[in-house]
Amino acid sequence: TFGAANERARRTSMDVDTNAYGVLGLDFASAPDDGAIKKAFRKLALKTHPDKRPASEREAAEKEFDALQKAYDVLSDADARQALDDVLRATAVRRAAHAARDAKRKRAVEDLEARERAAAGSSGTLSDEQKARERLRVELARLRKQREGSRRYTPSMDSDNVASVAVEVPEHLY
Protein backbone atom coordinates (compact mmCIF):
# COMPACT_ATOMS: atom_id res chain seq x y z
CA THR A 1 0.00 0.00 0.00
CA PHE A 2 2.97 2.30 0.52
CA GLY A 3 3.76 2.13 -3.22
CA ALA A 4 0.19 3.09 -4.02
CA ALA A 5 0.42 6.08 -1.70
CA ASN A 6 3.63 7.17 -3.40
CA GLU A 7 1.99 6.84 -6.81
CA ARG A 8 -1.01 8.92 -5.72
CA ALA A 9 1.30 11.54 -4.21
CA ARG A 10 3.31 11.65 -7.45
CA ARG A 11 0.17 12.11 -9.54
CA THR A 12 -1.04 15.00 -7.43
CA SER A 13 2.52 16.40 -7.47
CA MET A 14 2.20 18.21 -4.14
CA ASP A 15 5.56 19.55 -3.05
CA VAL A 16 6.96 17.98 0.10
CA ASP A 17 7.34 21.48 1.56
CA THR A 18 3.72 22.37 0.78
CA ASN A 19 1.38 21.83 3.66
CA ALA A 20 -1.95 20.68 2.25
CA TYR A 21 -3.61 21.58 5.53
CA GLY A 22 -2.41 25.16 5.17
CA VAL A 23 -3.67 25.38 1.57
CA LEU A 24 -7.14 24.48 2.83
CA GLY A 25 -6.83 26.82 5.81
CA LEU A 26 -6.81 23.99 8.33
CA ASP A 27 -4.53 23.44 11.30
CA PHE A 28 -2.60 20.16 11.26
CA ALA A 29 -2.37 20.13 15.06
CA SER A 30 -6.17 20.07 15.42
CA ALA A 31 -6.32 16.82 13.38
CA PRO A 32 -9.33 17.70 11.21
CA ASP A 33 -11.62 14.86 10.18
CA ASP A 34 -12.84 14.10 6.66
CA GLY A 35 -15.93 16.25 7.12
CA ALA A 36 -13.90 19.32 8.11
CA ILE A 37 -11.56 18.80 5.16
CA LYS A 38 -14.46 18.49 2.72
CA LYS A 39 -16.18 21.57 4.19
CA ALA A 40 -13.00 23.66 3.95
CA PHE A 41 -12.40 22.52 0.37
CA ARG A 42 -15.92 23.34 -0.77
CA LYS A 43 -15.84 26.75 0.88
CA LEU A 44 -12.54 27.68 -0.77
CA ALA A 45 -13.52 26.09 -4.10
CA LEU A 46 -16.50 28.42 -4.35
CA LYS A 47 -14.22 31.42 -3.79
CA THR A 48 -11.32 30.36 -6.00
CA HIS A 49 -13.03 28.59 -8.90
CA PRO A 50 -11.81 30.09 -12.20
CA ASP A 51 -15.36 30.38 -13.57
CA LYS A 52 -16.24 32.72 -10.69
CA ARG A 53 -13.42 35.13 -11.53
CA PRO A 54 -13.12 37.81 -14.20
CA ALA A 55 -11.29 36.86 -17.39
CA SER A 56 -8.27 38.95 -16.39
CA GLU A 57 -7.77 36.89 -13.21
CA ARG A 58 -8.62 33.52 -14.70
CA GLU A 59 -5.05 32.23 -15.18
CA ALA A 60 -4.05 32.98 -11.58
CA ALA A 61 -7.35 31.53 -10.38
CA GLU A 62 -6.68 28.30 -12.29
CA LYS A 63 -3.31 27.89 -10.56
CA GLU A 64 -4.83 28.64 -7.16
CA PHE A 65 -7.71 26.24 -7.74
CA ASP A 66 -5.32 23.56 -8.99
CA ALA A 67 -3.28 23.83 -5.77
CA LEU A 68 -6.50 23.64 -3.77
CA GLN A 69 -7.63 20.55 -5.69
CA LYS A 70 -4.25 18.83 -5.18
CA ALA A 71 -4.33 19.56 -1.45
CA TYR A 72 -7.82 18.09 -1.22
CA ASP A 73 -6.75 15.01 -3.20
CA VAL A 74 -3.87 14.39 -0.78
CA LEU A 75 -6.00 14.86 2.33
CA SER A 76 -8.95 12.83 1.05
CA ASP A 77 -6.76 9.79 0.33
CA ALA A 78 -6.01 7.91 3.57
CA ASP A 79 -2.54 6.64 2.57
CA ALA A 80 -1.36 9.97 1.13
CA ARG A 81 -2.75 11.81 4.15
CA GLN A 82 -0.90 9.47 6.52
CA ALA A 83 2.34 10.00 4.59
CA LEU A 84 1.84 13.79 4.77
CA ASP A 85 1.08 13.59 8.49
CA ASP A 86 4.27 11.60 9.04
CA VAL A 87 6.31 14.23 7.18
CA LEU A 88 4.70 17.08 9.14
CA ARG A 89 5.29 15.33 12.48
CA ALA A 90 8.93 14.60 11.62
CA THR A 91 9.40 18.23 10.55
CA ALA A 92 7.89 19.47 13.81
CA VAL A 93 10.19 17.18 15.83
CA ARG A 94 13.23 18.38 13.85
CA ARG A 95 12.30 22.04 14.37
CA ALA A 96 11.76 21.52 18.11
CA ALA A 97 15.13 19.79 18.43
CA HIS A 98 16.77 22.59 16.46
CA ALA A 99 15.16 25.23 18.69
CA ALA A 100 16.36 23.37 21.78
CA ARG A 101 19.90 23.21 20.37
CA ASP A 102 19.75 26.92 19.55
CA ALA A 103 18.65 27.75 23.09
CA LYS A 104 21.42 25.56 24.52
CA ARG A 105 24.00 27.22 22.23
CA LYS A 106 22.77 30.67 23.23
CA ARG A 107 23.12 29.85 26.92
CA ALA A 108 26.61 28.46 26.31
CA VAL A 109 27.69 31.61 24.44
CA GLU A 110 26.26 33.87 27.15
CA ASP A 111 28.03 31.82 29.83
CA LEU A 112 31.32 31.94 27.93
CA GLU A 113 31.07 35.71 27.43
CA ALA A 114 30.28 36.23 31.13
CA ARG A 115 33.32 34.15 32.10
CA GLU A 116 35.50 36.08 29.65
CA ARG A 117 34.31 39.40 31.11
CA ALA A 118 34.96 38.13 34.63
CA ALA A 119 38.42 36.91 33.67
CA ALA A 120 39.26 40.19 31.92
CA GLY A 121 38.14 42.16 34.97
CA SER A 122 40.10 40.05 37.44
CA SER A 123 43.33 39.96 35.42
CA GLY A 124 43.53 43.73 35.24
CA THR A 125 43.24 43.90 31.47
CA LEU A 126 40.67 46.22 29.98
CA SER A 127 38.39 45.48 27.05
CA ASP A 128 38.47 47.72 24.00
CA GLU A 129 35.31 49.44 25.17
CA GLN A 130 36.72 50.04 28.62
CA LYS A 131 39.95 51.40 27.10
CA ALA A 132 37.97 53.72 24.84
CA ARG A 133 35.89 54.99 27.78
CA GLU A 134 39.04 55.64 29.80
CA ARG A 135 40.63 57.52 26.91
CA LEU A 136 37.45 59.60 26.52
CA ARG A 137 37.50 60.43 30.22
CA VAL A 138 41.15 61.54 29.99
CA GLU A 139 40.49 63.65 26.88
CA LEU A 140 37.48 65.32 28.49
CA ALA A 141 39.53 66.16 31.56
CA ARG A 142 42.25 67.62 29.32
CA LEU A 143 39.71 69.73 27.43
CA ARG A 144 38.13 70.92 30.67
CA LYS A 145 41.51 72.07 31.97
CA GLN A 146 42.27 73.71 28.65
CA ARG A 147 38.95 75.59 28.68
CA GLU A 148 39.39 76.70 32.26
CA GLY A 149 42.78 78.15 31.36
CA SER A 150 41.41 79.95 28.32
CA ARG A 151 40.30 83.56 28.82
CA ARG A 152 37.71 83.28 26.07
CA TYR A 153 35.80 80.47 27.81
CA THR A 154 32.15 81.18 28.56
CA PRO A 155 29.51 78.79 29.95
CA SER A 156 27.45 79.19 26.75
CA MET A 157 30.23 77.47 24.82
CA ASP A 158 29.60 74.33 26.85
CA SER A 159 25.93 74.05 25.88
CA ASP A 160 26.67 74.52 22.16
CA ASN A 161 29.41 71.88 22.16
CA VAL A 162 27.41 69.34 24.15
CA ALA A 163 24.54 69.41 21.68
CA SER A 164 26.82 68.58 18.76
CA VAL A 165 28.56 65.64 20.47
CA ALA A 166 27.11 62.30 19.43
CA VAL A 167 28.39 60.43 22.50
CA GLU A 168 26.49 60.94 25.72
CA VAL A 169 28.99 61.52 28.50
CA PRO A 170 27.92 60.94 32.10
CA GLU A 171 28.07 64.00 34.33
CA HIS A 172 30.49 62.37 36.79
CA LEU A 173 33.19 62.27 34.11
CA TYR A 174 33.37 66.10 34.05
CSV table of C-alpha atoms in Angstrom, one decimal:
chain,number,residue,atom,x,y,z
A,1,THR,CA,0.0,0.0,0.0
A,2,PHE,CA,3.0,2.3,0.5
A,3,GLY,CA,3.8,2.1,-3.2
A,4,ALA,CA,0.2,3.1,-4.0
A,5,ALA,CA,0.4,6.1,-1.7
A,6,ASN,CA,3.6,7.2,-3.4
A,7,GLU,CA,2.0,6.8,-6.8
A,8,ARG,CA,-1.0,8.9,-5.7
A,9,ALA,CA,1.3,11.5,-4.2
A,10,ARG,CA,3.3,11.6,-7.4
A,11,ARG,CA,0.2,12.1,-9.5
A,12,THR,CA,-1.0,15.0,-7.4
A,13,SER,CA,2.5,16.4,-7.5
A,14,MET,CA,2.2,18.2,-4.1
A,15,ASP,CA,5.6,19.5,-3.0
A,16,VAL,CA,7.0,18.0,0.1
A,17,ASP,CA,7.3,21.5,1.6
A,18,THR,CA,3.7,22.4,0.8
A,19,ASN,CA,1.4,21.8,3.7
A,20,ALA,CA,-1.9,20.7,2.2
A,21,TYR,CA,-3.6,21.6,5.5
A,22,GLY,CA,-2.4,25.2,5.2
A,23,VAL,CA,-3.7,25.4,1.6
A,24,LEU,CA,-7.1,24.5,2.8
A,25,GLY,CA,-6.8,26.8,5.8
A,26,LEU,CA,-6.8,24.0,8.3
A,27,ASP,CA,-4.5,23.4,11.3
A,28,PHE,CA,-2.6,20.2,11.3
A,29,ALA,CA,-2.4,20.1,15.1
A,30,SER,CA,-6.2,20.1,15.4
A,31,ALA,CA,-6.3,16.8,13.4
A,32,PRO,CA,-9.3,17.7,11.2
A,33,ASP,CA,-11.6,14.9,10.2
A,34,ASP,CA,-12.8,14.1,6.7
A,35,GLY,CA,-15.9,16.2,7.1
A,36,ALA,CA,-13.9,19.3,8.1
A,37,ILE,CA,-11.6,18.8,5.2
A,38,LYS,CA,-14.5,18.5,2.7
A,39,LYS,CA,-16.2,21.6,4.2
A,40,ALA,CA,-13.0,23.7,4.0
A,41,PHE,CA,-12.4,22.5,0.4
A,42,ARG,CA,-15.9,23.3,-0.8
A,43,LYS,CA,-15.8,26.8,0.9
A,44,LEU,CA,-12.5,27.7,-0.8
A,45,ALA,CA,-13.5,26.1,-4.1
A,46,LEU,CA,-16.5,28.4,-4.3
A,47,LYS,CA,-14.2,31.4,-3.8
A,48,THR,CA,-11.3,30.4,-6.0
A,49,HIS,CA,-13.0,28.6,-8.9
A,50,PRO,CA,-11.8,30.1,-12.2
A,51,ASP,CA,-15.4,30.4,-13.6
A,52,LYS,CA,-16.2,32.7,-10.7
A,53,ARG,CA,-13.4,35.1,-11.5
A,54,PRO,CA,-13.1,37.8,-14.2
A,55,ALA,CA,-11.3,36.9,-17.4
A,56,SER,CA,-8.3,39.0,-16.4
A,57,GLU,CA,-7.8,36.9,-13.2
A,58,ARG,CA,-8.6,33.5,-14.7
A,59,GLU,CA,-5.0,32.2,-15.2
A,60,ALA,CA,-4.1,33.0,-11.6
A,61,ALA,CA,-7.3,31.5,-10.4
A,62,GLU,CA,-6.7,28.3,-12.3
A,63,LYS,CA,-3.3,27.9,-10.6
A,64,GLU,CA,-4.8,28.6,-7.2
A,65,PHE,CA,-7.7,26.2,-7.7
A,66,ASP,CA,-5.3,23.6,-9.0
A,67,ALA,CA,-3.3,23.8,-5.8
A,68,LEU,CA,-6.5,23.6,-3.8
A,69,GLN,CA,-7.6,20.5,-5.7
A,70,LYS,CA,-4.2,18.8,-5.2
A,71,ALA,CA,-4.3,19.6,-1.5
A,72,TYR,CA,-7.8,18.1,-1.2
A,73,ASP,CA,-6.7,15.0,-3.2
A,74,VAL,CA,-3.9,14.4,-0.8
A,75,LEU,CA,-6.0,14.9,2.3
A,76,SER,CA,-8.9,12.8,1.0
A,77,ASP,CA,-6.8,9.8,0.3
A,78,ALA,CA,-6.0,7.9,3.6
A,79,ASP,CA,-2.5,6.6,2.6
A,80,ALA,CA,-1.4,10.0,1.1
A,81,ARG,CA,-2.7,11.8,4.1
A,82,GLN,CA,-0.9,9.5,6.5
A,83,ALA,CA,2.3,10.0,4.6
A,84,LEU,CA,1.8,13.8,4.8
A,85,ASP,CA,1.1,13.6,8.5
A,86,ASP,CA,4.3,11.6,9.0
A,87,VAL,CA,6.3,14.2,7.2
A,88,LEU,CA,4.7,17.1,9.1
A,89,ARG,CA,5.3,15.3,12.5
A,90,ALA,CA,8.9,14.6,11.6
A,91,THR,CA,9.4,18.2,10.5
A,92,ALA,CA,7.9,19.5,13.8
A,93,VAL,CA,10.2,17.2,15.8
A,94,ARG,CA,13.2,18.4,13.9
A,95,ARG,CA,12.3,22.0,14.4
A,96,ALA,CA,11.8,21.5,18.1
A,97,ALA,CA,15.1,19.8,18.4
A,98,HIS,CA,16.8,22.6,16.5
A,99,ALA,CA,15.2,25.2,18.7
A,100,ALA,CA,16.4,23.4,21.8
A,101,ARG,CA,19.9,23.2,20.4
A,102,ASP,CA,19.7,26.9,19.5
A,103,ALA,CA,18.6,27.7,23.1
A,104,LYS,CA,21.4,25.6,24.5
A,105,ARG,CA,24.0,27.2,22.2
A,106,LYS,CA,22.8,30.7,23.2
A,107,ARG,CA,23.1,29.8,26.9
A,108,ALA,CA,26.6,28.5,26.3
A,109,VAL,CA,27.7,31.6,24.4
A,110,GLU,CA,26.3,33.9,27.2
A,111,ASP,CA,28.0,31.8,29.8
A,112,LEU,CA,31.3,31.9,27.9
A,113,GLU,CA,31.1,35.7,27.4
A,114,ALA,CA,30.3,36.2,31.1
A,115,ARG,CA,33.3,34.1,32.1
A,116,GLU,CA,35.5,36.1,29.7
A,117,ARG,CA,34.3,39.4,31.1
A,118,ALA,CA,35.0,38.1,34.6
A,119,ALA,CA,38.4,36.9,33.7
A,120,ALA,CA,39.3,40.2,31.9
A,121,GLY,CA,38.1,42.2,35.0
A,122,SER,CA,40.1,40.0,37.4
A,123,SER,CA,43.3,40.0,35.4
A,124,GLY,CA,43.5,43.7,35.2
A,125,THR,CA,43.2,43.9,31.5
A,126,LEU,CA,40.7,46.2,30.0
A,127,SER,CA,38.4,45.5,27.1
A,128,ASP,CA,38.5,47.7,24.0
A,129,GLU,CA,35.3,49.4,25.2
A,130,GLN,CA,36.7,50.0,28.6
A,131,LYS,CA,39.9,51.4,27.1
A,132,ALA,CA,38.0,53.7,24.8
A,133,ARG,CA,35.9,55.0,27.8
A,134,GLU,CA,39.0,55.6,29.8
A,135,ARG,CA,40.6,57.5,26.9
A,136,LEU,CA,37.5,59.6,26.5
A,137,ARG,CA,37.5,60.4,30.2
A,138,VAL,CA,41.1,61.5,30.0
A,139,GLU,CA,40.5,63.7,26.9
A,140,LEU,CA,37.5,65.3,28.5
A,141,ALA,CA,39.5,66.2,31.6
A,142,ARG,CA,42.2,67.6,29.3
A,143,LEU,CA,39.7,69.7,27.4
A,144,ARG,CA,38.1,70.9,30.7
A,145,LYS,CA,41.5,72.1,32.0
A,146,GLN,CA,42.3,73.7,28.7
A,147,ARG,CA,38.9,75.6,28.7
A,148,GLU,CA,39.4,76.7,32.3
A,149,GLY,CA,42.8,78.2,31.4
A,150,SER,CA,41.4,80.0,28.3
A,151,ARG,CA,40.3,83.6,28.8
A,152,ARG,CA,37.7,83.3,26.1
A,153,TYR,CA,35.8,80.5,27.8
A,154,THR,CA,32.2,81.2,28.6
A,155,PRO,CA,29.5,78.8,29.9
A,156,SER,CA,27.4,79.2,26.8
A,157,MET,CA,30.2,77.5,24.8
A,158,ASP,CA,29.6,74.3,26.9
A,159,SER,CA,25.9,74.1,25.9
A,160,ASP,CA,26.7,74.5,22.2
A,161,ASN,CA,29.4,71.9,22.2
A,162,VAL,CA,27.4,69.3,24.2
A,163,ALA,CA,24.5,69.4,21.7
A,164,SER,CA,26.8,68.6,18.8
A,165,VAL,CA,28.6,65.6,20.5
A,166,ALA,CA,27.1,62.3,19.4
A,167,VAL,CA,28.4,60.4,22.5
A,168,GLU,CA,26.5,60.9,25.7
A,169,VAL,CA,29.0,61.5,28.5
A,170,PRO,CA,27.9,60.9,32.1
A,171,GLU,CA,28.1,64.0,34.3
A,172,HIS,CA,30.5,62.4,36.8
A,173,LEU,CA,33.2,62.3,34.1
A,174,TYR,CA,33.4,66.1,34.0
